[in-house]
Amino acid sequence: MSIDPGIKRLHIGLANTCNHRCTMCFIKDYSIVLQPIVWKERLTPLYRQLDEIMLAGGEPTFIDWTKEYVKYVLSINPKLKFSMFTNGHLFDDWWIQLFKERGTWVNFSLNAACKDTYLKVNKGGDWEAVIENIKKFRAALPEKTNMRINSSMVIAGDNFKEIAEFLQLSNDIGCNHASIFYDHNSKTIPDLDIEYTNKAIEVAKTLPNLAVWGLERFKQYIENSAKAVLPCGPINYNLYIDIYGDVRYCCLIVHPDGVIGNLYKNTLDEILNSEKAIKVKEMIKSGDLQYCSSYCSPLTKG
């Protein structure tokens, strides 16, 4: 058996450890850590063929061994690039240098357009520090850059009225991308008024240097008109490992039946060549997205 050579990107959850307690966060137990038998033993054969590793947590910059992990995977594959989901609170010079040299994108989870809202949603955060870190990162890059500096907002009861202002802020502090996320199963999503989304869509049209992802999709969600997003691209090149060692083709495969194996129980080649893995990949390639989240599937409210 062998590992599919088409897998070029790994999205890995290193630990649940985090310095924030965001209101919409799914984490219940912040003590769970991915063990070396997974990231240092069973994933090592995969590192050699990858182009990119997406770092996730928890909060990668707060996890005390993330830098060790970065150095380890680079010792296996010196050509690796990195992307990361971060709250930006501890995005210091070490991280700026890493992403300046080896970055593809960084997603800063702002979730707000002003300090008051930010502190309600990103509990434990430091608004001024995060904004300053984003500006410092932008200043360290060339004026014309391929680096995706992404801000994101997860829709919640405290922030949904300021989507438009969030987009404007993202543009003003140097971001060139912004993402709107939501969880259709989340109790933090209020009864939504389309007015705020329409306002944001109009503002986005005035920001030519800010690429906005997820806003139109969110509008479709509110209007119960979301269609399936096909064909699925990541199914061909992506792999997601969560902090429990569960393996999926993508983090947006949210149904338990979409898990194709666990790296504490089996090697990666055993998992990828299993009947379960083959079945799930064939399902998604055929357009059956029943295991996928509402970002991709035709599921709507309720």
Short mmCIF file of C-alpha atoms in Angstrom, two decimals:
data_model
loop_
_atom_site.label_atom_id
_atom_site.label_comp_id
_atom_site.label_asym_id
_atom_site.label_seq_id
_atom_site.Cartn_x
_atom_site.Cartn_y
_atom_site.Cartn_z
CA MET A 1 0.00 0.00 0.00
CA SER A 2 1.06 3.59 -0.57
CA ILE A 3 -0.04 7.15 0.19
CA ASP A 4 -1.94 8.89 -2.59
CA PRO A 5 0.72 11.09 -4.29
CA GLY A 6 -2.02 13.59 -5.18
CA ILE A 7 -2.29 14.77 -1.57
CA LYS A 8 -0.39 18.07 -1.50
CA ARG A 9 -1.96 19.95 1.41
CA LEU A 10 -2.32 18.90 5.03
CA HIS A 11 -4.67 20.73 7.40
CA ILE A 12 -3.69 19.71 10.92
CA GLY A 13 -5.20 20.49 14.32
CA LEU A 14 -2.27 20.47 16.74
CA ALA A 15 -4.10 20.98 20.05
CA ASN A 16 -7.18 22.56 21.61
CA THR A 17 -4.96 24.87 23.67
CA CYS A 18 -6.10 28.49 23.26
CA ASN A 19 -5.69 31.88 24.92
CA HIS A 20 -9.20 33.04 23.91
CA ARG A 21 -12.68 31.77 24.77
CA CYS A 22 -14.77 32.85 21.78
CA THR A 23 -18.52 32.67 22.18
CA MET A 24 -19.08 30.56 19.06
CA CYS A 25 -16.18 28.15 19.62
CA PHE A 26 -16.87 24.42 19.43
CA ILE A 27 -14.07 23.47 21.88
CA LYS A 28 -15.19 21.98 25.18
CA ASP A 29 -11.94 20.52 26.49
CA TYR A 30 -8.89 22.74 26.00
CA SER A 31 -6.44 20.13 27.27
CA ILE A 32 -6.48 17.78 24.26
CA VAL A 33 -3.19 17.62 22.36
CA LEU A 34 -2.25 15.70 19.20
CA GLN A 35 0.45 13.24 20.27
CA PRO A 36 3.87 12.64 18.61
CA ILE A 37 2.83 9.15 17.48
CA VAL A 38 0.57 10.95 15.03
CA TRP A 39 2.44 14.11 13.98
CA LYS A 40 6.00 12.81 14.31
CA GLU A 41 5.59 9.15 13.37
CA ARG A 42 2.55 8.34 11.29
CA LEU A 43 2.44 11.57 9.31
CA THR A 44 6.15 11.79 8.51
CA PRO A 45 5.87 9.79 5.23
CA LEU A 46 3.26 12.31 4.05
CA TYR A 47 5.36 15.40 4.79
CA ARG A 48 7.82 14.53 2.03
CA GLN A 49 5.24 14.98 -0.73
CA LEU A 50 3.37 18.01 0.57
CA ASP A 51 3.40 21.54 -0.82
CA GLU A 52 1.60 23.15 2.13
CA ILE A 53 0.63 22.59 5.76
CA MET A 54 -2.30 24.49 7.28
CA LEU A 55 -1.70 25.03 11.00
CA ALA A 56 -4.75 25.08 13.25
CA GLY A 57 -5.72 24.65 16.88
CA GLY A 58 -6.86 25.80 19.32
CA GLU A 59 -4.50 28.68 18.76
CA PRO A 60 -1.26 27.67 16.99
CA THR A 61 0.75 30.64 18.28
CA PHE A 62 -0.23 29.80 21.87
CA ILE A 63 0.47 26.05 21.65
CA ASP A 64 3.92 25.70 23.19
CA TRP A 65 5.27 23.18 20.66
CA THR A 66 4.02 24.60 17.35
CA LYS A 67 7.42 26.10 16.54
CA GLU A 68 9.01 22.71 17.24
CA TYR A 69 6.51 21.17 14.84
CA VAL A 70 7.31 23.72 12.11
CA LYS A 71 11.03 23.07 12.47
CA TYR A 72 10.49 19.32 12.39
CA VAL A 73 8.43 19.22 9.21
CA LEU A 74 10.91 21.58 7.51
CA SER A 75 13.70 19.13 8.39
CA ILE A 76 11.76 16.51 6.43
CA ASN A 77 10.68 18.78 3.55
CA PRO A 78 12.58 22.10 3.28
CA LYS A 79 10.32 23.31 0.46
CA LEU A 80 7.14 23.36 2.55
CA LYS A 81 4.85 26.40 2.63
CA PHE A 82 2.53 27.23 5.51
CA SER A 83 -0.89 28.73 6.11
CA MET A 84 -2.57 29.28 9.47
CA PHE A 85 -5.74 30.09 11.34
CA THR A 86 -4.91 32.43 14.24
CA ASN A 87 -6.53 34.96 16.53
CA GLY A 88 -3.44 37.12 15.92
CA HIS A 89 -2.90 37.97 19.58
CA LEU A 90 0.60 36.42 19.67
CA PHE A 91 1.49 36.80 15.99
CA ASP A 92 4.96 38.13 16.76
CA ASP A 93 8.18 38.64 14.76
CA TRP A 94 8.93 34.89 14.58
CA TRP A 95 5.61 34.24 12.87
CA ILE A 96 5.90 37.29 10.65
CA GLN A 97 9.29 36.09 9.41
CA LEU A 98 8.06 32.54 8.83
CA PHE A 99 5.11 33.67 6.76
CA LYS A 100 7.12 36.31 4.95
CA GLU A 101 9.47 33.57 3.78
CA ARG A 102 7.17 30.54 3.56
CA GLY A 103 3.59 31.70 3.79
CA THR A 104 0.64 31.27 1.45
CA TRP A 105 -2.02 32.82 3.72
CA VAL A 106 -2.85 33.76 7.29
CA ASN A 107 -6.42 33.98 8.57
CA PHE A 108 -6.87 36.42 11.45
CA SER A 109 -10.07 35.69 13.37
CA LEU A 110 -11.29 39.21 14.15
CA ASN A 111 -15.03 38.46 14.40
CA ALA A 112 -15.82 42.15 14.90
CA ALA A 113 -15.54 45.67 13.54
CA CYS A 114 -14.88 47.45 16.84
CA LYS A 115 -13.27 46.85 20.20
CA ASP A 116 -16.49 46.57 22.20
CA THR A 117 -17.90 43.81 19.99
CA TYR A 118 -14.53 42.08 19.76
CA LEU A 119 -14.27 41.78 23.54
CA LYS A 120 -17.76 40.31 23.72
CA VAL A 121 -16.99 37.65 21.08
CA ASN A 122 -13.25 36.98 21.45
CA LYS A 123 -13.19 36.71 25.22
CA GLY A 124 -9.64 37.10 26.52
CA GLY A 125 -8.49 38.94 23.41
CA ASP A 126 -6.50 42.15 23.00
CA TRP A 127 -8.00 44.30 20.23
CA GLU A 128 -5.14 46.79 19.98
CA ALA A 129 -2.48 44.05 19.90
CA VAL A 130 -4.24 42.10 17.15
CA ILE A 131 -4.81 45.15 14.94
CA GLU A 132 -1.21 46.22 15.42
CA ASN A 133 0.10 42.73 14.58
CA ILE A 134 -1.90 42.64 11.34
CA LYS A 135 -0.61 46.07 10.33
CA LYS A 136 2.96 45.06 11.20
CA PHE A 137 2.64 41.89 9.12
CA ARG A 138 1.34 43.84 6.14
CA ALA A 139 4.16 46.36 6.44
CA ALA A 140 6.74 43.54 6.39
CA LEU A 141 5.53 42.34 2.98
CA PRO A 142 6.14 43.87 -0.45
CA GLU A 143 3.52 46.34 -1.68
CA LYS A 144 2.49 43.81 -4.32
CA THR A 145 2.28 40.44 -2.62
CA ASN A 146 0.82 37.02 -3.33
CA MET A 147 0.38 36.49 0.40
CA ARG A 148 -3.27 36.25 1.36
CA ILE A 149 -3.80 38.38 4.47
CA ASN A 150 -7.26 37.23 5.49
CA SER A 151 -9.55 38.52 8.21
CA SER A 152 -12.59 36.51 9.19
CA MET A 153 -15.88 36.94 11.00
CA VAL A 154 -17.90 34.05 12.37
CA ILE A 155 -21.49 35.28 12.51
CA ALA A 156 -22.85 35.46 16.05
CA GLY A 157 -25.48 37.39 17.95
CA ASP A 158 -23.05 40.12 19.00
CA ASN A 159 -21.56 40.90 15.59
CA PHE A 160 -24.02 40.22 12.75
CA LYS A 161 -25.09 43.86 12.46
CA GLU A 162 -21.58 45.05 11.64
CA ILE A 163 -20.55 42.84 8.72
CA ALA A 164 -20.20 45.87 6.43
CA GLU A 165 -18.05 47.72 8.97
CA PHE A 166 -15.93 44.59 9.43
CA LEU A 167 -15.18 44.53 5.69
CA GLN A 168 -14.23 48.19 5.70
CA LEU A 169 -11.94 47.69 8.71
CA SER A 170 -10.29 44.68 7.09
CA ASN A 171 -9.47 46.77 4.06
CA ASP A 172 -8.20 49.68 6.14
CA ILE A 173 -5.73 47.65 8.22
CA GLY A 174 -4.13 46.01 5.18
CA CYS A 175 -6.01 42.75 4.63
CA ASN A 176 -6.53 41.74 1.01
CA HIS A 177 -9.07 38.99 1.76
CA ALA A 178 -12.00 38.69 4.16
CA SER A 179 -14.16 35.67 4.96
CA ILE A 180 -17.65 35.34 6.42
CA PHE A 181 -18.19 32.08 8.30
CA TYR A 182 -21.28 30.68 9.98
CA ASP A 183 -22.49 27.46 11.57
CA HIS A 184 -26.06 26.58 10.65
CA ASN A 185 -26.28 24.38 13.76
CA SER A 186 -24.95 27.04 16.10
CA LYS A 187 -27.14 28.53 18.81
CA THR A 188 -25.12 31.76 18.50
CA ILE A 189 -26.74 32.67 15.16
CA PRO A 190 -29.70 34.98 15.82
CA ASP A 191 -32.79 35.53 13.70
CA LEU A 192 -31.05 37.31 10.87
CA ASP A 193 -32.17 40.39 9.01
CA ILE A 194 -31.09 40.39 5.37
CA GLU A 195 -30.60 44.17 5.63
CA TYR A 196 -27.16 43.82 7.21
CA THR A 197 -25.95 41.30 4.65
CA ASN A 198 -27.18 43.41 1.74
CA LYS A 199 -25.42 46.42 3.21
CA ALA A 200 -22.19 44.40 3.43
CA ILE A 201 -22.53 43.27 -0.19
CA GLU A 202 -22.79 46.90 -1.30
CA VAL A 203 -19.77 47.90 0.78
CA ALA A 204 -17.74 45.00 -0.66
CA LYS A 205 -18.32 46.42 -4.14
CA THR A 206 -16.52 49.61 -3.08
CA LEU A 207 -13.39 47.73 -1.90
CA PRO A 208 -11.56 46.55 -5.05
CA ASN A 209 -8.47 45.48 -3.10
CA LEU A 210 -10.41 43.22 -0.73
CA ALA A 211 -11.57 39.83 -2.02
CA VAL A 212 -14.58 38.73 0.01
CA TRP A 213 -15.44 35.04 0.46
CA GLY A 214 -18.61 33.60 1.98
CA LEU A 215 -20.83 36.69 1.95
CA GLU A 216 -23.02 35.68 -0.98
CA ARG A 217 -23.16 32.16 0.42
CA PHE A 218 -24.32 33.53 3.76
CA LYS A 219 -27.05 35.50 2.01
CA GLN A 220 -28.19 32.28 0.32
CA TYR A 221 -28.26 30.63 3.74
CA ILE A 222 -30.50 33.37 5.16
CA GLU A 223 -32.80 33.13 2.14
CA ASN A 224 -32.89 29.31 2.20
CA SER A 225 -31.56 29.22 -1.35
CA ALA A 226 -28.13 27.64 -0.97
CA LYS A 227 -27.10 25.19 -3.68
CA ALA A 228 -24.38 22.57 -3.53
CA VAL A 229 -20.85 23.80 -4.32
CA LEU A 230 -19.59 21.44 -7.02
CA PRO A 231 -17.26 20.05 -8.08
CA CYS A 232 -15.34 19.64 -4.83
CA GLY A 233 -11.73 20.71 -5.31
CA PRO A 234 -10.09 19.76 -1.98
CA ILE A 235 -11.14 16.11 -2.32
CA ASN A 236 -8.34 15.75 -4.88
CA TYR A 237 -5.42 17.24 -2.94
CA ASN A 238 -6.32 17.91 0.72
CA LEU A 239 -6.23 15.92 3.95
CA TYR A 240 -7.47 17.03 7.38
CA ILE A 241 -6.24 15.58 10.69
CA ASP A 242 -8.02 16.80 13.81
CA ILE A 243 -6.71 16.89 17.37
CA TYR A 244 -8.19 13.44 18.06
CA GLY A 245 -6.24 11.87 15.20
CA ASP A 246 -9.37 11.46 13.07
CA VAL A 247 -8.76 11.68 9.33
CA ARG A 248 -11.06 13.43 6.85
CA TYR A 249 -10.49 14.73 3.36
CA CYS A 250 -11.54 18.22 4.49
CA CYS A 251 -12.45 20.09 7.68
CA LEU A 252 -15.86 20.84 6.15
CA ILE A 253 -16.74 17.16 6.27
CA VAL A 254 -18.62 17.41 9.55
CA HIS A 255 -20.72 14.24 9.78
CA PRO A 256 -19.09 11.45 11.85
CA ASP A 257 -19.59 9.02 8.96
CA GLY A 258 -17.25 11.20 6.92
CA VAL A 259 -14.29 10.21 9.12
CA ILE A 260 -12.20 7.71 7.15
CA GLY A 261 -9.96 6.50 9.98
CA ASN A 262 -7.91 7.35 13.04
CA LEU A 263 -4.12 7.67 13.17
CA TYR A 264 -3.90 6.35 16.72
CA LYS A 265 -5.32 3.06 15.42
CA ASN A 266 -3.91 2.71 11.89
CA THR A 267 -1.16 4.01 9.65
CA LEU A 268 -1.99 6.64 7.05
CA ASP A 269 -1.54 4.30 4.09
CA GLU A 270 -3.90 1.78 5.70
CA ILE A 271 -6.51 4.50 6.19
CA LEU A 272 -6.25 6.01 2.72
CA ASN A 273 -6.48 2.61 1.04
CA SER A 274 -9.42 1.43 3.15
CA GLU A 275 -12.88 0.73 1.75
CA LYS A 276 -14.25 3.60 3.87
CA ALA A 277 -11.83 6.13 2.39
CA ILE A 278 -12.51 5.02 -1.16
CA LYS A 279 -16.28 5.13 -0.58
CA VAL A 280 -16.28 8.65 0.92
CA LYS A 281 -14.07 10.01 -1.86
CA GLU A 282 -16.28 8.48 -4.55
CA MET A 283 -19.41 9.87 -2.86
CA ILE A 284 -18.10 13.43 -2.79
CA LYS A 285 -16.68 13.26 -6.31
CA SER A 286 -20.10 12.12 -7.55
CA GLY A 287 -21.75 15.15 -5.93
CA ASP A 288 -23.12 13.45 -2.80
CA LEU A 289 -22.33 16.00 -0.05
CA GLN A 290 -24.42 14.51 2.75
CA TYR A 291 -21.37 14.43 5.05
CA CYS A 292 -20.40 18.05 4.33
CA SER A 293 -21.24 21.31 6.07
CA SER A 294 -23.65 23.91 4.76
CA TYR A 295 -20.74 25.89 3.29
CA CYS A 296 -20.70 23.31 0.52
CA SER A 297 -23.89 21.25 0.70
CA PRO A 298 -27.38 22.44 -0.27
CA LEU A 299 -28.45 22.41 3.40
CA THR A 300 -30.19 25.57 4.59
CA LYS A 301 -31.55 26.88 7.87
CA GLY A 302 -33.17 24.29 10.10
#
